[in-house]
Tab-separated table of C-alpha atoms in Angstrom:
chain	number	residue	atom	x	y	z
Z	217	GLN	CA	166.592	58.199	46.031
Z	218	GLU	CA	164.350	56.235	43.661
Z	219	GLN	CA	164.462	53.198	45.974
Z	220	GLN	CA	163.664	55.381	48.999
Z	221	GLN	CA	160.637	56.800	47.217
Z	222	GLN	CA	159.499	53.320	46.240
Z	223	GLN	CA	159.956	52.111	49.807
Z	224	GLN	CA	157.811	54.949	51.110
Z	225	LEU	CA	155.138	54.287	48.518
Z	226	GLY	CA	155.206	50.551	48.859
Z	227	ASN	CA	154.961	50.105	52.588
Z	228	GLY	CA	152.948	52.987	53.929
Z	229	LEU	CA	149.394	54.118	53.587
Z	230	GLU	CA	150.581	56.945	51.318
Z	231	ALA	CA	150.221	54.722	48.285
Z	232	GLU	CA	146.698	53.547	48.989
Z	233	HIS	CA	144.185	53.849	46.199
Z	234	LEU	CA	141.515	56.487	46.542
Z	235	ASP	CA	138.818	53.970	47.476
Z	236	SER	CA	140.954	52.638	50.277
Z	237	ARG	CA	141.805	56.119	51.591
Z	238	ASN	CA	138.144	57.075	51.620
Z	239	GLN	CA	137.298	53.859	53.416
Z	240	LEU	CA	139.937	54.516	56.049
Z	241	ALA	CA	138.797	58.109	56.494
Z	242	ALA	CA	135.259	56.924	57.148
Z	243	GLN	CA	136.327	54.601	59.960
Z	244	PRO	CA	136.270	55.852	63.555
Z	245	LYS	CA	139.723	56.617	64.900
Z	246	LEU	CA	140.865	53.965	67.345
Z	247	SER	CA	143.146	54.423	70.313
Z	248	PRO	CA	146.627	52.839	70.182
Z	249	ALA	CA	145.484	50.310	72.775
Z	250	GLU	CA	142.487	49.325	70.662
Z	251	VAL	CA	144.625	49.007	67.548
Z	252	LYS	CA	147.107	46.810	69.411
Z	253	ARG	CA	144.295	44.604	70.681
Z	254	LEU	CA	142.930	44.139	67.161
Z	255	GLU	CA	146.394	43.450	65.789
Z	256	ASP	CA	147.143	40.885	68.501
Z	257	GLU	CA	143.805	39.144	67.978
Z	258	SER	CA	144.313	38.916	64.225
Z	259	PHE	CA	147.868	37.655	64.708
Z	260	GLN	CA	146.612	34.939	67.004
Z	261	LYS	CA	144.010	33.906	64.446
Z	262	PHE	CA	146.030	34.097	61.220
Z	263	ALA	CA	149.677	34.015	62.409
Z	264	PHE	CA	150.234	37.436	60.840
Z	265	ASN	CA	148.913	40.947	61.439
Z	266	GLU	CA	145.729	40.635	59.418
Z	267	TYR	CA	144.317	43.803	60.969
Z	268	ARG	CA	147.188	45.835	59.542
Z	269	SER	CA	146.841	43.958	56.257
Z	270	SER	CA	143.150	44.818	56.070
Z	271	GLN	CA	144.003	48.528	56.285
Z	272	LEU	CA	146.152	48.347	53.173
Z	273	SER	CA	144.867	48.493	49.624
Z	274	LEU	CA	144.585	45.224	47.775
Z	275	HIS	CA	146.384	47.061	44.947
Z	276	ARG	CA	149.102	48.691	47.031
Z	277	SER	CA	152.385	49.663	45.458
Z	278	ILE	CA	155.473	47.794	46.636
Z	279	PRO	CA	159.175	48.499	46.085
Z	280	ASP	CA	160.604	47.157	42.842
Z	281	ALA	CA	163.111	44.726	44.360
Z	282	ARG	CA	164.822	43.803	41.105
Z	283	ASN	CA	168.413	44.615	40.292
Z	284	ALA	CA	168.603	47.641	37.971
Z	285	ARG	CA	169.867	45.418	35.148
Z	286	CYS	CA	166.723	43.308	35.353
Z	287	ARG	CA	164.586	46.367	34.641
Z	288	THR	CA	166.200	46.863	31.239
Z	289	GLN	CA	165.545	43.310	30.046
Z	290	GLN	CA	163.173	42.982	27.116
Z	291	HIS	CA	161.017	39.906	26.466
Z	292	ASP	CA	159.198	38.992	23.286
Z	293	LEU	CA	155.812	38.240	24.812
Z	294	ALA	CA	154.581	36.562	21.636
Z	295	ALA	CA	157.344	33.960	21.978
Z	296	LEU	CA	156.564	33.080	25.601
Z	297	PRO	CA	154.227	30.332	26.803
Z	298	THR	CA	151.025	31.154	28.659
Z	299	THR	CA	150.498	30.242	32.284
Z	300	THR	CA	147.804	29.214	34.704
Z	301	VAL	CA	148.452	30.576	38.176
Z	302	ILE	CA	147.155	28.220	40.886
Z	303	ILE	CA	146.552	29.626	44.367
Z	304	CYS	CA	145.465	27.035	46.923
Z	305	PHE	CA	144.011	28.209	50.217
Z	306	VAL	CA	142.162	27.073	53.299
Z	307	ASN	CA	140.572	29.640	55.628
Z	308	GLU	CA	143.000	32.286	54.372
Z	309	ALA	CA	142.487	35.877	55.460
Z	310	TRP	CA	140.507	37.855	52.896
Z	311	SER	CA	143.077	40.627	52.546
Z	312	ALA	CA	145.992	38.216	52.053
Z	313	LEU	CA	144.168	36.062	49.531
Z	314	PHE	CA	142.903	38.931	47.422
Z	315	ARG	CA	146.112	40.949	47.578
Z	316	THR	CA	147.830	37.842	46.204
Z	317	LEU	CA	145.246	37.602	43.444
Z	318	TRP	CA	145.279	41.275	42.517
Z	319	SER	CA	149.073	41.466	42.506
Z	320	VAL	CA	149.034	38.703	39.876
Z	321	LEU	CA	146.315	40.391	37.827
Z	322	ASP	CA	147.838	43.865	38.111
Z	323	ARG	CA	151.437	42.868	37.320
Z	324	SER	CA	151.139	40.105	34.723
Z	325	PRO	CA	150.933	40.738	30.963
Z	326	PRO	CA	147.352	39.776	30.015
Z	327	SER	CA	148.544	37.834	26.996
Z	328	LEU	CA	150.629	35.542	29.199
Z	329	LEU	CA	148.137	35.039	32.006
Z	330	LYS	CA	145.720	32.419	30.687
Z	331	GLU	CA	143.828	32.093	33.959
Z	332	VAL	CA	144.057	32.173	37.726
Z	333	ILE	CA	142.601	29.237	39.627
Z	334	LEU	CA	141.628	29.858	43.237
Z	335	LEU	CA	141.554	26.376	44.763
Z	336	ASP	CA	139.540	26.316	47.979
Z	337	ASP	CA	140.589	23.314	50.049
Z	338	ALA	CA	137.239	22.982	51.870
Z	339	SER	CA	137.418	26.249	53.813
Z	340	ASP	CA	134.766	26.626	56.514
Z	341	ALA	CA	135.487	30.279	57.325
Z	342	GLU	CA	132.357	32.396	56.994
Z	343	TRP	CA	133.994	35.051	54.794
Z	344	LEU	CA	134.937	32.425	52.190
Z	345	GLN	CA	131.403	31.166	51.621
Z	346	GLN	CA	128.655	33.357	50.139
Z	347	ARG	CA	130.805	36.488	50.225
Z	348	LEU	CA	133.438	34.808	48.078
Z	349	GLU	CA	130.813	33.610	45.600
Z	350	GLN	CA	129.502	37.140	45.294
Z	351	GLU	CA	133.011	38.551	44.848
Z	352	MET	CA	133.722	36.126	42.022
Z	353	ALA	CA	130.974	37.748	39.955
Z	354	SER	CA	132.891	41.039	39.922
Z	355	LEU	CA	136.305	39.565	39.061
Z	356	PRO	CA	137.781	39.190	35.567
Z	357	SER	CA	136.522	36.103	33.759
Z	358	LYS	CA	139.980	34.527	33.764
Z	359	VAL	CA	139.715	34.099	37.550
Z	360	LYS	CA	138.117	30.746	38.364
Z	361	LEU	CA	137.082	29.331	41.721
Z	362	VAL	CA	137.401	25.581	42.245
Z	363	ARG	CA	136.157	24.199	45.545
Z	364	SER	CA	137.034	20.842	47.037
Z	365	LYS	CA	134.167	19.217	48.909
Z	366	LYS	CA	136.556	17.627	51.399
Z	367	ARG	CA	139.879	18.693	52.860
Z	368	LEU	CA	142.700	17.453	50.657
Z	369	GLY	CA	145.834	19.059	52.047
Z	370	LEU	CA	148.175	21.184	49.960
Z	371	ILE	CA	149.647	18.415	47.804
Z	372	ARG	CA	146.373	16.936	46.612
Z	373	ALA	CA	144.764	20.386	46.381
Z	374	ARG	CA	147.464	21.455	43.943
Z	375	LEU	CA	146.876	18.326	41.905
Z	376	LEU	CA	143.179	19.209	41.737
Z	377	GLY	CA	144.026	22.749	40.680
Z	378	ALA	CA	146.419	21.505	38.000
Z	379	SER	CA	143.718	19.231	36.574
Z	380	HIS	CA	141.632	22.337	35.784
Z	381	ALA	CA	144.511	24.286	34.190
Z	382	THR	CA	144.746	25.038	30.473
Z	383	GLY	CA	147.860	27.266	30.325
Z	384	ASP	CA	151.153	26.007	28.892
Z	385	VAL	CA	152.873	26.480	32.255
Z	386	LEU	CA	151.620	25.837	35.778
Z	387	THR	CA	152.621	28.542	38.248
Z	388	PHE	CA	151.929	27.724	41.895
Z	389	LEU	CA	151.720	30.491	44.502
Z	390	ASP	CA	150.876	30.472	48.188
Z	391	SER	CA	147.804	32.469	49.198
Z	392	HIS	CA	149.732	35.138	51.150
Z	393	CYS	CA	152.052	36.563	48.494
Z	394	GLU	CA	152.516	39.707	46.421
Z	395	ALA	CA	153.832	39.391	42.883
Z	396	ASN	CA	156.203	42.238	42.085
Z	397	VAL	CA	156.742	44.242	38.904
Z	398	GLY	CA	157.889	42.088	35.990
Z	399	TRP	CA	157.675	38.895	38.002
Z	400	LEU	CA	156.201	36.597	35.352
Z	401	GLU	CA	158.146	37.220	32.142
Z	402	PRO	CA	161.576	36.007	33.398
Z	403	LEU	CA	160.056	32.758	34.699
Z	404	LEU	CA	158.354	31.955	31.420
Z	405	ALA	CA	161.338	33.049	29.341
Z	406	TRP	CA	163.655	30.583	31.086
Z	407	ILE	CA	161.180	27.722	30.627
Z	408	ALA	CA	160.661	28.663	26.967
Z	409	VAL	CA	164.293	27.798	26.212
Z	410	ASP	CA	164.064	24.320	27.773
Z	411	ARG	CA	160.775	22.875	29.017
Z	412	ARG	CA	162.653	20.675	31.518
Z	413	ARG	CA	163.571	23.741	33.536
Z	414	VAL	CA	161.576	24.242	36.721
Z	415	VAL	CA	161.852	27.793	38.007
Z	416	CYS	CA	161.243	29.697	41.225
Z	417	PRO	CA	161.068	33.443	41.788
Z	418	SER	CA	163.363	35.087	44.300
Z	419	ILE	CA	161.249	35.220	47.433
Z	420	ASP	CA	161.145	38.544	49.239
Z	421	MET	CA	159.810	38.993	52.746
Z	422	ILE	CA	156.559	40.605	53.831
Z	423	GLY	CA	156.755	41.243	57.559
Z	424	ALA	CA	154.186	39.218	59.481
Z	425	ARG	CA	153.909	41.992	62.069
Z	426	ASP	CA	154.114	45.194	60.036
Z	427	MET	CA	153.359	44.016	56.463
Z	428	MET	CA	156.484	45.798	55.215
Z	429	TYR	CA	157.871	44.477	51.938
Z	430	SER	CA	161.658	43.965	51.983
Z	431	SER	CA	164.062	42.491	49.452
Z	432	SER	CA	165.750	39.157	50.120
Z	433	GLY	CA	168.776	40.189	48.062
Z	434	GLY	CA	168.411	37.353	45.571
Z	435	SER	CA	171.723	35.549	46.203
Z	436	SER	CA	170.501	32.380	47.926
Z	437	ARG	CA	169.661	28.898	46.752
Z	438	GLY	CA	167.770	26.026	48.306
Z	439	THR	CA	169.412	23.013	49.909
Z	440	PHE	CA	168.543	20.538	52.656
Z	441	HIS	CA	169.515	19.192	56.047
Z	442	TRP	CA	169.819	15.448	56.607
Z	443	THR	CA	166.645	15.690	58.676
Z	444	LEU	CA	165.116	16.428	55.242
Z	445	ASP	CA	164.187	19.938	56.272
Z	446	PHE	CA	164.557	22.568	53.565
Z	447	THR	CA	166.979	25.426	54.137
Z	448	TRP	CA	168.709	28.272	52.299
Z	449	GLU	CA	172.397	28.772	51.629
Z	450	PHE	CA	174.543	31.313	49.832
Z	451	ALA	CA	174.585	30.697	46.084
Z	452	PRO	CA	178.144	30.753	44.714
Z	453	ARG	CA	178.548	32.162	41.215
Z	454	GLY	CA	180.580	30.502	38.500
Z	455	PRO	CA	183.083	32.198	36.181
Z	456	GLY	CA	181.410	34.742	33.937
Z	457	GLU	CA	178.074	34.641	35.785
Z	458	THR	CA	176.407	37.829	36.964
Z	459	ILE	CA	174.098	38.459	39.891
Z	460	ILE	CA	171.045	38.477	37.617
Z	461	ASP	CA	171.741	35.115	35.967
Z	462	PRO	CA	169.471	32.209	36.977
Z	463	ILE	CA	170.778	30.253	39.957
Z	464	LYS	CA	170.983	26.475	39.849
Z	465	SER	CA	169.284	25.406	43.058
Z	466	PRO	CA	169.578	21.904	44.577
Z	467	THR	CA	166.123	22.209	46.152
Z	468	MET	CA	163.167	24.560	46.234
Z	469	ALA	CA	161.073	25.895	49.085
Z	470	GLY	CA	158.023	24.530	47.264
Z	471	GLY	CA	155.458	27.251	47.762
Z	472	LEU	CA	156.234	29.316	44.666
Z	473	PHE	CA	157.368	27.750	41.386
Z	474	ALA	CA	156.529	27.339	37.704
Z	475	ILE	CA	156.748	24.217	35.548
Z	476	ASP	CA	155.728	23.278	32.025
Z	477	ARG	CA	152.289	21.657	32.385
Z	478	GLU	CA	153.030	18.604	30.247
Z	479	TYR	CA	156.435	18.146	31.875
Z	480	PHE	CA	154.774	18.318	35.304
Z	481	TYR	CA	152.882	15.154	34.503
Z	482	GLU	CA	155.712	13.492	32.573
Z	483	ILE	CA	157.988	13.504	35.610
Z	484	GLY	CA	155.309	12.370	38.033
Z	485	SER	CA	153.545	15.555	39.249
Z	486	TYR	CA	153.281	15.048	43.018
Z	487	ASP	CA	153.380	11.859	45.058
Z	488	ASN	CA	149.641	11.735	45.704
Z	489	LEU	CA	150.074	9.353	48.621
Z	490	MET	CA	151.892	12.044	50.545
Z	491	ASP	CA	149.661	13.692	53.108
Z	492	GLY	CA	148.972	17.312	53.924
Z	493	TRP	CA	152.073	19.422	53.546
Z	494	GLY	CA	155.826	19.012	54.000
Z	495	GLY	CA	158.513	16.987	52.249
Z	496	GLU	CA	156.909	17.266	48.814
Z	497	ASN	CA	159.288	20.069	47.866
Z	498	LEU	CA	162.421	17.972	48.420
Z	499	GLU	CA	160.817	14.972	46.724
Z	500	MET	CA	160.134	17.054	43.639
Z	501	SER	CA	163.575	18.687	43.779
Z	502	PHE	CA	165.457	15.371	43.927
Z	503	ARG	CA	163.218	13.936	41.212
Z	504	ILE	CA	163.748	16.891	38.870
Z	505	TRP	CA	167.524	16.669	39.077
Z	506	GLN	CA	167.825	12.868	39.089
Z	507	CYS	CA	165.432	12.449	36.177
Z	508	GLY	CA	167.039	14.873	33.727
Z	509	GLY	CA	165.516	18.231	34.631
Z	510	GLN	CA	166.950	21.364	36.188
Z	511	LEU	CA	165.817	23.623	38.995
Z	512	HIS	CA	166.586	27.346	38.959
Z	513	ILE	CA	165.880	30.462	40.987
Z	514	ILE	CA	165.356	33.537	38.801
Z	515	PRO	CA	166.756	36.691	40.481
Z	516	CYS	CA	164.855	38.995	38.116
Z	517	SER	CA	161.525	37.523	39.220
Z	518	ARG	CA	160.464	38.771	42.660
Z	519	VAL	CA	157.513	37.681	44.749
Z	520	GLY	CA	156.914	38.722	48.348
Z	521	HIS	CA	155.731	36.147	50.880
Z	522	ILE	CA	154.404	36.435	54.426
Z	523	PHE	CA	156.553	34.069	56.483
Z	524	ARG	CA	154.546	32.844	59.451
Z	525	ASP	CA	156.116	31.164	62.473
Z	526	ARG	CA	153.264	28.683	62.828
Z	527	HIS	CA	150.466	27.173	60.758
Z	528	PRO	CA	147.050	28.625	61.621
Z	529	TYR	CA	145.229	25.568	60.288
Z	530	GLU	CA	145.065	21.866	61.025
Z	531	ILE	CA	146.493	19.057	58.910
Z	532	PRO	CA	143.745	16.588	57.889
Z	533	ASN	CA	143.689	13.618	60.307
Z	534	SER	CA	147.225	14.274	61.509
Z	535	THR	CA	149.788	16.858	62.638
Z	536	ILE	CA	152.478	18.688	60.708
Z	537	ASN	CA	155.184	16.624	62.450
Z	538	GLU	CA	153.542	13.314	61.579
Z	539	THR	CA	152.850	14.182	57.939
Z	540	PHE	CA	156.352	15.576	57.541
Z	541	LEU	CA	157.869	12.344	58.866
Z	542	ARG	CA	155.677	10.158	56.680
Z	543	ASN	CA	156.313	12.211	53.552
Z	544	SER	CA	160.050	12.388	54.255
Z	545	LEU	CA	160.297	8.606	54.600
Z	546	ARG	CA	158.491	8.171	51.287
Z	547	LEU	CA	160.952	10.401	49.457
Z	548	ALA	CA	163.939	8.779	51.203
Z	549	GLU	CA	162.780	5.284	50.215
Z	550	VAL	CA	162.239	6.208	46.575
Z	551	TRP	CA	165.027	8.649	45.772
Z	552	MET	CA	167.917	8.491	48.244
Z	553	ASP	CA	169.240	4.923	47.831
Z	554	GLU	CA	171.780	4.074	50.551
Z	555	TYR	CA	171.685	7.653	51.839
Z	556	LYS	CA	168.275	6.881	53.335
Z	557	ASP	CA	170.175	5.150	56.153
Z	558	ILE	CA	171.284	8.584	57.366
Z	559	VAL	CA	167.644	9.667	57.610
Z	560	TYR	CA	166.752	6.583	59.639
Z	561	ASP	CA	169.753	7.107	61.887
Z	562	ILE	CA	168.606	10.652	62.647
Z	563	ARG	CA	164.930	9.660	62.962
Z	564	PRO	CA	165.023	6.104	64.378
Z	565	ARG	CA	161.277	5.880	64.914
Z	566	GLY	CA	160.968	5.999	61.137
Z	567	LYS	CA	162.253	2.398	61.017
Z	568	THR	CA	158.882	1.146	62.230
Z	569	TYR	CA	156.717	3.941	60.794
Z	570	ASP	CA	154.077	3.131	58.187
Z	571	PHE	CA	154.870	5.389	55.221
Z	572	GLY	CA	152.556	3.579	52.824
Z	573	ASP	CA	153.144	1.847	49.502
Z	574	VAL	CA	155.885	3.362	47.317
Z	575	THR	CA	155.755	0.731	44.564
Z	576	GLU	CA	154.260	3.139	42.041
Z	577	ARG	CA	156.840	5.849	42.744
Z	578	LYS	CA	159.711	3.382	42.404
Z	579	ALA	CA	158.253	2.226	39.098
Z	580	LEU	CA	158.148	5.883	37.976
Z	581	ARG	CA	161.824	6.252	38.790
Z	582	LYS	CA	162.666	3.126	36.820
Z	583	ARG	CA	160.514	4.168	33.853
Z	584	LEU	CA	162.146	7.604	33.673
Z	585	LYS	CA	165.636	6.038	33.947
Z	586	CYS	CA	166.547	8.414	36.756
Z	587	LYS	CA	170.069	8.704	38.088
Z	588	PRO	CA	171.151	7.436	41.530
Z	589	PHE	CA	171.272	9.756	44.509
Z	590	GLN	CA	175.055	9.497	44.451
Z	591	TRP	CA	174.942	11.362	41.132
Z	592	PHE	CA	172.918	14.104	42.842
Z	593	MET	CA	175.488	14.332	45.646
Z	594	ASP	CA	178.419	14.463	43.227
Z	595	ASN	CA	176.958	16.872	40.680
Z	596	VAL	CA	174.349	19.020	42.394
Z	597	VAL	CA	175.640	19.352	45.981
Z	598	PRO	CA	179.344	18.452	45.738
Z	599	GLY	CA	181.148	18.889	49.043
Z	600	LYS	CA	178.033	18.554	51.183
Z	601	PHE	CA	178.798	17.111	54.613
Z	602	VAL	CA	177.700	13.475	54.836
Z	603	PRO	CA	177.285	12.199	58.415
Z	604	ASN	CA	178.313	8.595	57.752
Z	605	HIS	CA	180.521	6.317	59.844
Z	606	ASP	CA	183.673	7.797	58.319
Z	607	ALA	CA	182.737	11.374	59.215
Z	608	VAL	CA	181.089	10.983	62.638
Z	609	LYS	CA	182.994	9.920	65.774
Z	610	TYR	CA	180.178	10.321	68.315
Z	611	LYS	CA	176.513	11.218	68.140
Z	612	GLY	CA	173.333	11.793	70.094
Z	613	GLN	CA	172.662	14.078	73.014
Z	614	LEU	CA	175.730	15.684	74.520
Z	615	LYS	CA	175.176	15.723	78.288
Z	616	ASN	CA	177.403	16.484	81.221
Z	617	GLY	CA	177.633	15.060	84.731
Z	618	VAL	CA	174.682	17.077	86.027
Z	619	ASN	CA	172.394	15.679	83.262
Z	620	TRP	CA	172.055	18.897	81.306
Z	621	CYS	CA	172.494	18.878	77.541
Z	622	LEU	CA	173.725	21.058	74.728
Z	623	ASP	CA	170.524	22.462	73.218
Z	624	LYS	CA	170.123	24.504	70.040
Z	625	GLY	CA	166.755	25.877	71.130
Z	626	ALA	CA	167.888	27.346	74.458
Z	627	SER	CA	169.194	30.893	74.507
Z	628	SER	CA	172.001	29.684	76.790
Z	629	LEU	CA	172.560	26.614	74.522
Z	630	PHE	CA	172.136	24.527	77.681
Z	631	TYR	CA	168.968	22.803	78.900
Z	632	PRO	CA	167.877	19.774	80.946
Z	633	CYS	CA	168.282	16.632	78.862
Z	634	HIS	CA	165.138	15.316	77.233
Z	635	PRO	CA	164.289	11.713	78.188
Z	636	LEU	CA	165.812	9.200	75.800
Z	637	GLY	CA	163.341	8.463	73.023
Z	638	THR	CA	161.876	11.980	72.981
Z	639	PRO	CA	162.140	13.414	69.455
Z	640	SER	CA	164.163	16.631	69.509
Z	641	ASN	CA	166.191	18.340	66.800
Z	642	ASN	CA	167.527	20.733	69.392
Z	643	GLN	CA	169.532	18.113	71.274
Z	644	ALA	CA	170.710	16.062	68.283
Z	645	PHE	CA	174.430	16.549	67.577
Z	646	TRP	CA	177.420	14.892	65.964
Z	647	PHE	CA	181.093	15.048	66.941
Z	648	THR	CA	182.819	14.892	63.563
Z	649	LYS	CA	186.230	13.868	62.312
Z	650	PHE	CA	186.852	17.596	61.815
Z	651	ASN	CA	186.568	18.091	65.600
Z	652	GLU	CA	183.238	19.856	65.188
Z	653	ILE	CA	180.280	19.716	67.550
Z	654	ARG	CA	177.692	19.831	64.805
Z	655	GLN	CA	173.918	20.022	65.196
Z	656	VAL	CA	171.791	18.105	62.692
Z	657	TRP	CA	170.662	21.389	61.099
Z	658	ASP	CA	174.295	22.008	60.065
Z	659	VAL	CA	175.334	24.618	62.589
Z	660	CYS	CA	178.421	24.144	64.754
Z	661	LEU	CA	179.433	25.165	68.244
Z	662	THR	CA	182.073	27.883	68.027
Z	663	HIS	CA	184.107	29.661	70.686
Z	664	MET	CA	185.401	33.036	69.623
Z	665	GLN	CA	186.558	35.915	71.803
Z	666	GLY	CA	185.090	34.346	74.905
Z	667	THR	CA	181.645	33.781	73.358
Z	668	LEU	CA	179.939	30.472	72.615
Z	669	ARG	CA	177.406	30.293	69.806
Z	670	LEU	CA	176.008	27.978	67.171
Z	671	GLY	CA	176.980	29.288	63.763
Z	672	PRO	CA	178.293	28.299	60.345
Z	673	CYS	CA	180.524	25.236	60.307
Z	674	GLY	CA	184.071	25.839	59.153
Z	675	PRO	CA	187.647	26.366	60.323
Z	676	SER	CA	186.609	28.403	63.384
Z	677	SER	CA	184.441	25.546	64.671
Z	678	ARG	CA	186.999	22.769	64.237
Z	679	ASN	CA	188.978	23.084	67.442
Z	680	TRP	CA	187.210	20.872	69.991
Z	681	VAL	CA	189.180	17.991	71.503
Z	682	MET	CA	187.462	15.004	73.139
Z	683	ALA	CA	189.337	11.821	74.047
Z	684	SER	CA	186.317	9.517	74.349
Z	685	ASP	CA	182.523	9.565	74.232
Z	686	LYS	CA	182.028	8.804	77.952
Z	687	ASN	CA	182.740	11.088	80.925
Z	688	SER	CA	185.346	13.045	79.015
Z	689	PRO	CA	186.271	16.722	79.130
Z	690	ILE	CA	185.905	18.723	75.931
Z	691	GLN	CA	188.885	20.993	75.515
Z	692	VAL	CA	189.407	24.032	73.344
Z	693	GLY	CA	192.669	25.942	73.394
Z	694	ASN	CA	195.228	25.636	76.174
Z	695	ASP	CA	193.779	24.069	79.339
Z	696	GLN	CA	190.311	25.436	78.610
Z	697	CYS	CA	187.245	23.211	78.936
Z	698	LEU	CA	183.545	23.320	78.091
Z	699	GLU	CA	181.491	23.591	81.260
Z	700	GLY	CA	177.754	23.641	81.859
Z	701	SER	CA	176.237	24.714	85.146
Z	702	ASN	CA	173.472	26.940	86.496
Z	703	SER	CA	171.756	27.050	83.101
Z	704	ALA	CA	174.894	28.490	81.509
Z	705	LEU	CA	177.386	27.078	79.039
Z	706	ARG	CA	180.875	28.539	79.030
Z	707	VAL	CA	184.567	27.845	78.470
Z	708	VAL	CA	186.635	27.985	81.674
Z	709	PRO	CA	189.894	26.565	83.007
Z	710	CYS	CA	189.841	22.767	83.171
Z	711	VAL	CA	189.308	21.080	86.558
Z	712	ASP	CA	189.934	17.322	86.729
Z	713	GLY	CA	186.867	15.280	87.625
Z	714	LYS	CA	184.447	18.188	87.799
Z	715	PRO	CA	180.989	16.802	86.796
Z	716	GLU	CA	180.046	20.004	84.969
Z	717	GLN	CA	183.054	19.440	82.671
Z	718	LEU	CA	182.611	15.714	82.023
Z	719	TRP	CA	180.604	15.041	78.891
Z	720	THR	CA	178.958	11.921	77.478
Z	721	TRP	CA	177.429	11.166	74.095
Z	722	THR	CA	174.284	9.061	74.298
Z	723	GLY	CA	175.013	7.372	70.969
Z	724	VAL	CA	171.421	7.717	69.744
Z	725	LEU	CA	169.966	10.491	67.632
Z	726	ASN	CA	166.239	11.129	67.830
Z	727	ALA	CA	165.432	14.178	65.763
């Protein structure tokens, strides 16, 4: 009942502050069609429903997403380090930016919050010019605005923000978040025990369409695909551990984390030759673990985040795909040793791609006496599938005799084959020694109860039989074959020589 009441208060207009209710009452009532038009326009502009967001109080209540046991924890605030919260933004919506800010101010113990730095990465939006300057005059003195004269990109913007920080701990947040009740104390308490701990809150979801706050559950940890994309996985618990204990996480999402300020610089802060955004989170994650630190997710710390399905801003002098590739190659060259060959096999154009000079980062690794990537594989992600020559029989696009391919992105899982050389995660697969048809984002083709789908890899996906990589049927069960025709993929009785049932691996990945 308590959670239901909190849900009602946190996600509806019922919990709006008086000033917000009066403001809403003074507005003319719009028709549903007009509201939808405004919502669609704001979604197109910001990649979330900014119109709906603007109707909600900047101080709205949200459900306390913590486990009940977290709410009884007591922290000695005098024994905890202080923090500087750094919020980088570029052309962020006013409501999202200031709800992030006010959630931090409203829900952080004043003695722990040394300052909040709003780092403007050269925004040109009208509402972030004079209006923002005027707003700063009414904010608490611990809120500071730092503006970059030129566009830096997230990585370098965070470095600029950190250079202005004076708190013991740096806490980085995205500019479209909401800090929940008691979010800060557990982060700082875990760092206070060992300054080499880097910590992340459990990230809850704020709906991009409806702005509803919902709990993530808090039982996931970060990991990675061999494309060097970040992903989540279930976090197994060890003997004696409870659901509120910190979770050792191989990687972090990168948008929300806290780190001792001196330790941040000791282990190399960010690779400042990375561009824009993307890849820096895995680089920092590998570096933390390999160089003697630890990375944890704190279930008792909850922060909501608006997850957008696209980026409503441009990357300086590039695109998100190009910066991600460049940054990923830099981290592979410095931290992954022989495992970098897997990255180049998946992304062959990286072999001739200019990723810049990594001499300084390699010298950092040597100076810190960091462990090899094999240590990371053995101790941080033991059992992770490694797509090397021993594990992979065939690879590439999987196409049949009518030149259609298995495709992760198609609802039917079947799509015309992309021309060779066209980068595409969706048509990049392995046929493994476990008889799996495995996509490079670690999902496997499964056939259960007459249905084909891409899902978790495991025993139910290890039943495909293929005699060779050229013009061969793929069998599953007794005299049943994989067939693709008329934009549909299905399992049907085998027919010798039928082109729709004869499959070939191209032998080249190009994700």
